[in-house]
């Protein structure tokens, strides 16, 4: 089995992190635009849906908006396409948001796509430098929040794997 990984380019990384912080109490969601090789998902851009409300389901995205995202993807570069999506998991009361897919998340996964989950929690004064964790995630803090990003892909129905996610822009590696 080929080992996949996911590379986040600067624009995609910043867009996702800022969207998650901006609507912290709600769930940030959006599409990932980029390209795929036989081992890598390269995420160049992220297109958030700012109007997303808590408990938002993907089916609620109007067809017209989806068409616009596809158009945008083509305009960026003819090789770019929608390669997956992202959403945030936020802190609910005392239970922390976790970078793991829910049953619903798994049920909506398709093969050959990458799914990013940004767990966002309040961290107060404590500041974490962006780094890759042993858990294959990318973790760091911004504006009083700590964010941990996990990347997943579907192997077969209901069977997913976590893949390493890198953002050299943030970690300086
Ligand atoms: Zn989720």
PDB file of C-alpha atoms and ligand atoms in Angstrom:
ATOM      1  CA  UNK A   1       0.000   0.000   0.000  1.00  0.00           C
ATOM      2  CA  UNK A   2       1.329   3.406  -0.885  1.00  0.00           C
ATOM      3  CA  UNK A   3       1.900   5.791   1.976  1.00  0.00           C
ATOM      4  CA  UNK A   4       0.079   8.996   1.310  1.00  0.00           C
ATOM      5  CA  UNK A   5       0.680  12.361   2.867  1.00  0.00           C
ATOM      6  CA  UNK A   6      -0.831  15.796   2.603  1.00  0.00           C
ATOM      7  CA  UNK A   7       1.003  19.068   1.982  1.00  0.00           C
ATOM      8  CA  UNK A   8      -0.638  22.365   2.930  1.00  0.00           C
ATOM      9  CA  UNK A   9       0.551  25.394   1.006  1.00  0.00           C
ATOM     10  CA  UNK A  10       0.643  28.791   2.675  1.00  0.00           C
ATOM     11  CA  UNK A  11      -2.620  30.114   1.250  1.00  0.00           C
ATOM     12  CA  UNK A  12      -4.603  26.992   2.146  1.00  0.00           C
ATOM     13  CA  UNK A  13      -3.110  26.814   5.636  1.00  0.00           C
ATOM     14  CA  UNK A  14      -3.811  30.455   6.480  1.00  0.00           C
ATOM     15  CA  UNK A  15      -7.324  30.411   5.052  1.00  0.00           C
ATOM     16  CA  UNK A  16      -8.348  27.340   7.059  1.00  0.00           C
ATOM     17  CA  UNK A  17      -6.756  28.434  10.313  1.00  0.00           C
ATOM     18  CA  UNK A  18      -8.170  31.952  10.121  1.00  0.00           C
ATOM     19  CA  UNK A  19     -11.646  30.724   9.119  1.00  0.00           C
ATOM     20  CA  UNK A  20     -11.686  28.363  12.116  1.00  0.00           C
ATOM     21  CA  UNK A  21     -10.597  31.091  14.534  1.00  0.00           C
ATOM     22  CA  UNK A  22     -12.963  33.676  13.072  1.00  0.00           C
ATOM     23  CA  UNK A  23     -16.097  31.615  13.637  1.00  0.00           C
ATOM     24  CA  UNK A  24     -14.692  29.699  16.563  1.00  0.00           C
ATOM     25  CA  UNK A  25     -18.022  28.771  18.204  1.00  0.00           C
ATOM     26  CA  UNK A  26     -19.406  27.515  14.928  1.00  0.00           C
ATOM     27  CA  UNK A  27     -18.009  24.950  12.569  1.00  0.00           C
ATOM     28  CA  UNK A  28     -15.853  26.252   9.730  1.00  0.00           C
ATOM     29  CA  UNK A  29     -16.166  24.225   6.540  1.00  0.00           C
ATOM     30  CA  UNK A  30     -14.924  24.513   2.997  1.00  0.00           C
ATOM     31  CA  UNK A  31     -13.418  22.875  -0.038  1.00  0.00           C
ATOM     32  CA  UNK A  32      -9.774  22.111  -0.720  1.00  0.00           C
ATOM     33  CA  UNK A  33      -8.323  22.963  -4.080  1.00  0.00           C
ATOM     34  CA  UNK A  34      -5.090  21.616  -5.441  1.00  0.00           C
ATOM     35  CA  UNK A  35      -3.841  18.436  -7.062  1.00  0.00           C
ATOM     36  CA  UNK A  36      -2.973  14.879  -6.314  1.00  0.00           C
ATOM     37  CA  UNK A  37       0.008  12.759  -7.254  1.00  0.00           C
ATOM     38  CA  UNK A  38       0.256   9.020  -6.587  1.00  0.00           C
ATOM     39  CA  UNK A  39       1.519   9.703  -3.061  1.00  0.00           C
ATOM     40  CA  UNK A  40       0.598  13.268  -2.217  1.00  0.00           C
ATOM     41  CA  UNK A  41      -2.339  15.555  -1.827  1.00  0.00           C
ATOM     42  CA  UNK A  42      -1.096  19.093  -2.460  1.00  0.00           C
ATOM     43  CA  UNK A  43      -3.556  21.614  -1.064  1.00  0.00           C
ATOM     44  CA  UNK A  44      -2.970  24.985  -2.685  1.00  0.00           C
ATOM     45  CA  UNK A  45      -6.134  26.823  -1.656  1.00  0.00           C
ATOM     46  CA  UNK A  46      -9.034  26.416   0.737  1.00  0.00           C
ATOM     47  CA  UNK A  47     -12.425  27.945   0.035  1.00  0.00           C
ATOM     48  CA  UNK A  48     -14.431  28.358   3.229  1.00  0.00           C
ATOM     49  CA  UNK A  49     -18.177  28.685   3.383  1.00  0.00           C
ATOM     50  CA  UNK A  50     -18.535  31.496   5.861  1.00  0.00           C
ATOM     51  CA  UNK A  51     -22.271  31.088   6.215  1.00  0.00           C
ATOM     52  CA  UNK A  52     -21.971  27.587   7.595  1.00  0.00           C
ATOM     53  CA  UNK A  53     -23.917  27.112  10.784  1.00  0.00           C
ATOM     54  CA  UNK A  54     -23.407  24.565  13.508  1.00  0.00           C
ATOM     55  CA  UNK A  55     -24.614  21.127  12.486  1.00  0.00           C
ATOM     56  CA  UNK A  56     -24.342  22.181   8.887  1.00  0.00           C
ATOM     57  CA  UNK A  57     -24.529  19.288   6.456  1.00  0.00           C
ATOM     58  CA  UNK A  58     -22.766  19.262   3.125  1.00  0.00           C
ATOM     59  CA  UNK A  59     -25.987  18.591   1.240  1.00  0.00           C
ATOM     60  CA  UNK A  60     -27.126  22.091   2.205  1.00  0.00           C
ATOM     61  CA  UNK A  61     -24.531  23.769  -0.005  1.00  0.00           C
ATOM     62  CA  UNK A  62     -26.491  25.166  -2.908  1.00  0.00           C
ATOM     63  CA  UNK A  63     -25.563  23.710  -6.275  1.00  0.00           C
ATOM     64  CA  UNK A  64     -24.821  27.211  -7.570  1.00  0.00           C
ATOM     65  CA  UNK A  65     -22.135  27.839  -4.965  1.00  0.00           C
ATOM     66  CA  UNK A  66     -20.532  24.511  -5.719  1.00  0.00           C
ATOM     67  CA  UNK A  67     -20.435  25.466  -9.402  1.00  0.00           C
ATOM     68  CA  UNK A  68     -18.698  28.715  -8.482  1.00  0.00           C
ATOM     69  CA  UNK A  69     -16.049  26.868  -6.482  1.00  0.00           C
ATOM     70  CA  UNK A  70     -15.399  24.578  -9.446  1.00  0.00           C
ATOM     71  CA  UNK A  71     -15.119  27.599 -11.719  1.00  0.00           C
ATOM     72  CA  UNK A  72     -12.666  29.221  -9.318  1.00  0.00           C
ATOM     73  CA  UNK A  73     -10.611  26.044  -9.168  1.00  0.00           C
ATOM     74  CA  UNK A  74     -10.303  26.070 -12.930  1.00  0.00           C
ATOM     75  CA  UNK A  75      -9.353  29.710 -12.955  1.00  0.00           C
ATOM     76  CA  UNK A  76      -6.504  29.208 -10.468  1.00  0.00           C
ATOM     77  CA  UNK A  77      -4.887  26.600 -12.639  1.00  0.00           C
ATOM     78  CA  UNK A  78      -6.165  24.052 -15.109  1.00  0.00           C
ATOM     79  CA  UNK A  79      -4.511  21.274 -13.098  1.00  0.00           C
ATOM     80  CA  UNK A  80      -6.282  22.246  -9.919  1.00  0.00           C
ATOM     81  CA  UNK A  81      -9.426  20.541  -8.820  1.00  0.00           C
ATOM     82  CA  UNK A  82     -11.440  19.972  -5.668  1.00  0.00           C
ATOM     83  CA  UNK A  83      -9.399  17.327  -3.855  1.00  0.00           C
ATOM     84  CA  UNK A  84     -11.322  17.219  -0.596  1.00  0.00           C
ATOM     85  CA  UNK A  85     -12.742  19.329   2.153  1.00  0.00           C
ATOM     86  CA  UNK A  86     -12.017  20.643   5.617  1.00  0.00           C
ATOM     87  CA  UNK A  87     -14.027  21.463   8.693  1.00  0.00           C
ATOM     88  CA  UNK A  88     -13.386  22.393  12.293  1.00  0.00           C
ATOM     89  CA  UNK A  89     -14.238  20.575  15.499  1.00  0.00           C
ATOM     90  CA  UNK A  90     -14.721  23.071  18.274  1.00  0.00           C
ATOM     91  CA  UNK A  91     -14.658  22.863  22.044  1.00  0.00           C
ATOM     92  CA  UNK A  92     -18.119  22.057  23.424  1.00  0.00           C
ATOM     93  CA  UNK A  93     -18.413  23.030  27.074  1.00  0.00           C
ATOM     94  CA  UNK A  94     -15.618  21.166  28.834  1.00  0.00           C
ATOM     95  CA  UNK A  95     -15.103  18.579  26.094  1.00  0.00           C
ATOM     96  CA  UNK A  96     -12.279  19.443  23.742  1.00  0.00           C
ATOM     97  CA  UNK A  97     -12.612  19.430  19.982  1.00  0.00           C
ATOM     98  CA  UNK A  98     -10.641  16.485  18.621  1.00  0.00           C
ATOM     99  CA  UNK A  99      -8.930  16.036  15.236  1.00  0.00           C
ATOM    100  CA  UNK A 100     -10.763  12.761  14.570  1.00  0.00           C
ATOM    101  CA  UNK A 101     -13.670  12.178  12.167  1.00  0.00           C
ATOM    102  CA  UNK A 102     -17.139  11.563  13.601  1.00  0.00           C
ATOM    103  CA  UNK A 103     -19.315   8.732  12.319  1.00  0.00           C
ATOM    104  CA  UNK A 104     -21.098  11.254  10.134  1.00  0.00           C
ATOM    105  CA  UNK A 105     -17.764  12.543   8.796  1.00  0.00           C
ATOM    106  CA  UNK A 106     -16.695   9.015   7.871  1.00  0.00           C
ATOM    107  CA  UNK A 107     -20.020   8.283   6.182  1.00  0.00           C
ATOM    108  CA  UNK A 108     -19.594  11.296   3.882  1.00  0.00           C
ATOM    109  CA  UNK A 109     -16.014  10.457   2.798  1.00  0.00           C
ATOM    110  CA  UNK A 110     -15.272   9.466  -0.767  1.00  0.00           C
ATOM    111  CA  UNK A 111     -12.244   7.638  -2.084  1.00  0.00           C
ATOM    112  CA  UNK A 112      -9.386   9.580  -3.708  1.00  0.00           C
ATOM    113  CA  UNK A 113     -10.120  12.658  -1.616  1.00  0.00           C
ATOM    114  CA  UNK A 114      -8.432  14.105   1.441  1.00  0.00           C
ATOM    115  CA  UNK A 115     -10.352  15.273   4.516  1.00  0.00           C
ATOM    116  CA  UNK A 116      -8.877  17.724   6.974  1.00  0.00           C
ATOM    117  CA  UNK A 117     -10.222  18.200  10.482  1.00  0.00           C
ATOM    118  CA  UNK A 118      -9.095  21.219  12.465  1.00  0.00           C
ATOM    119  CA  UNK A 119      -9.650  20.739  16.178  1.00  0.00           C
ATOM    120  CA  UNK A 120      -9.776  24.163  17.788  1.00  0.00           C
ATOM    121  CA  UNK A 121      -9.663  24.783  21.535  1.00  0.00           C
ATOM    122  CA  UNK A 122      -9.008  27.741  23.778  1.00  0.00           C
ATOM    123  CA  UNK A 123      -5.473  27.738  25.156  1.00  0.00           C
ATOM    124  CA  UNK A 124      -5.347  31.013  27.055  1.00  0.00           C
ATOM    125  CA  UNK A 125      -1.804  32.257  27.583  1.00  0.00           C
ATOM    126  CA  UNK A 126      -0.187  28.967  26.700  1.00  0.00           C
ATOM    127  CA  UNK A 127       1.360  29.145  23.261  1.00  0.00           C
ATOM    128  CA  UNK A 128       2.363  26.172  21.116  1.00  0.00           C
ATOM    129  CA  UNK A 129       4.770  26.587  18.235  1.00  0.00           C
ATOM    130  CA  UNK A 130       3.554  24.931  15.033  1.00  0.00           C
ATOM    131  CA  UNK A 131       4.991  21.443  14.804  1.00  0.00           C
ATOM    132  CA  UNK A 132       4.268  17.936  13.521  1.00  0.00           C
ATOM    133  CA  UNK A 133       3.105  15.583  16.272  1.00  0.00           C
ATOM    134  CA  UNK A 134       3.811  11.865  16.729  1.00  0.00           C
ATOM    135  CA  UNK A 135       0.116  11.462  16.074  1.00  0.00           C
ATOM    136  CA  UNK A 136       0.645  12.515  12.400  1.00  0.00           C
ATOM    137  CA  UNK A 137      -1.123  15.826  13.030  1.00  0.00           C
ATOM    138  CA  UNK A 138       0.019  19.401  12.752  1.00  0.00           C
ATOM    139  CA  UNK A 139      -0.393  21.458  15.918  1.00  0.00           C
ATOM    140  CA  UNK A 140       0.126  25.060  16.924  1.00  0.00           C
ATOM    141  CA  UNK A 141      -1.524  28.107  18.368  1.00  0.00           C
ATOM    142  CA  UNK A 142      -2.847  31.420  17.174  1.00  0.00           C
ATOM    143  CA  UNK A 143      -4.675  34.222  18.989  1.00  0.00           C
ATOM    144  CA  UNK A 144      -5.417  32.284  22.203  1.00  0.00           C
ATOM    145  CA  UNK A 145      -6.500  29.103  20.429  1.00  0.00           C
ATOM    146  CA  UNK A 146      -4.644  25.887  19.857  1.00  0.00           C
ATOM    147  CA  UNK A 147      -5.369  24.133  16.586  1.00  0.00           C
ATOM    148  CA  UNK A 148      -4.567  20.550  15.687  1.00  0.00           C
ATOM    149  CA  UNK A 149      -5.005  19.464  12.080  1.00  0.00           C
ATOM    150  CA  UNK A 150      -5.587  15.837  11.127  1.00  0.00           C
ATOM    151  CA  UNK A 151      -5.757  14.512   7.548  1.00  0.00           C
ATOM    152  CA  UNK A 152      -7.759  11.460   6.550  1.00  0.00           C
ATOM    153  CA  UNK A 153      -8.569   9.464   3.474  1.00  0.00           C
ATOM    154  CA  UNK A 154     -10.940   6.627   2.753  1.00  0.00           C
ATOM    155  CA  UNK A 155      -9.544   3.193   1.853  1.00  0.00           C
ATOM    156  CA  UNK A 156     -12.863   1.455   1.387  1.00  0.00           C
ATOM    157  CA  UNK A 157     -16.367   1.935   2.725  1.00  0.00           C
ATOM    158  CA  UNK A 158     -16.226   3.056   6.377  1.00  0.00           C
ATOM    159  CA  UNK A 159     -12.501   2.271   6.494  1.00  0.00           C
ATOM    160  CA  UNK A 160     -10.350   5.371   6.743  1.00  0.00           C
ATOM    161  CA  UNK A 161      -6.700   6.094   7.563  1.00  0.00           C
ATOM    162  CA  UNK A 162      -4.991   9.089   9.049  1.00  0.00           C
ATOM    163  CA  UNK A 163      -2.198  10.424   6.862  1.00  0.00           C
ATOM    164  CA  UNK A 164       0.613  12.820   7.861  1.00  0.00           C
ATOM    165  CA  UNK A 165      -0.020  16.478   7.151  1.00  0.00           C
ATOM    166  CA  UNK A 166       2.737  19.039   6.614  1.00  0.00           C
ATOM    167  CA  UNK A 167       2.863  22.798   6.291  1.00  0.00           C
ATOM    168  CA  UNK A 168       6.452  23.952   5.891  1.00  0.00           C
ATOM    169  CA  UNK A 169       5.242  27.537   5.854  1.00  0.00           C
ATOM    170  CA  UNK A 170       4.096  27.190   9.477  1.00  0.00           C
ATOM    171  CA  UNK A 171       6.646  24.769  10.911  1.00  0.00           C
ATOM    172  CA  UNK A 172       9.647  26.113   9.072  1.00  0.00           C
ATOM    173  CA  UNK A 173      10.760  22.602   8.116  1.00  0.00           C
TER     174      UNK A 173
HETATM  175 ZN1  LIG B   1     -16.630  16.498  11.912  1.00  0.00          ZN
END
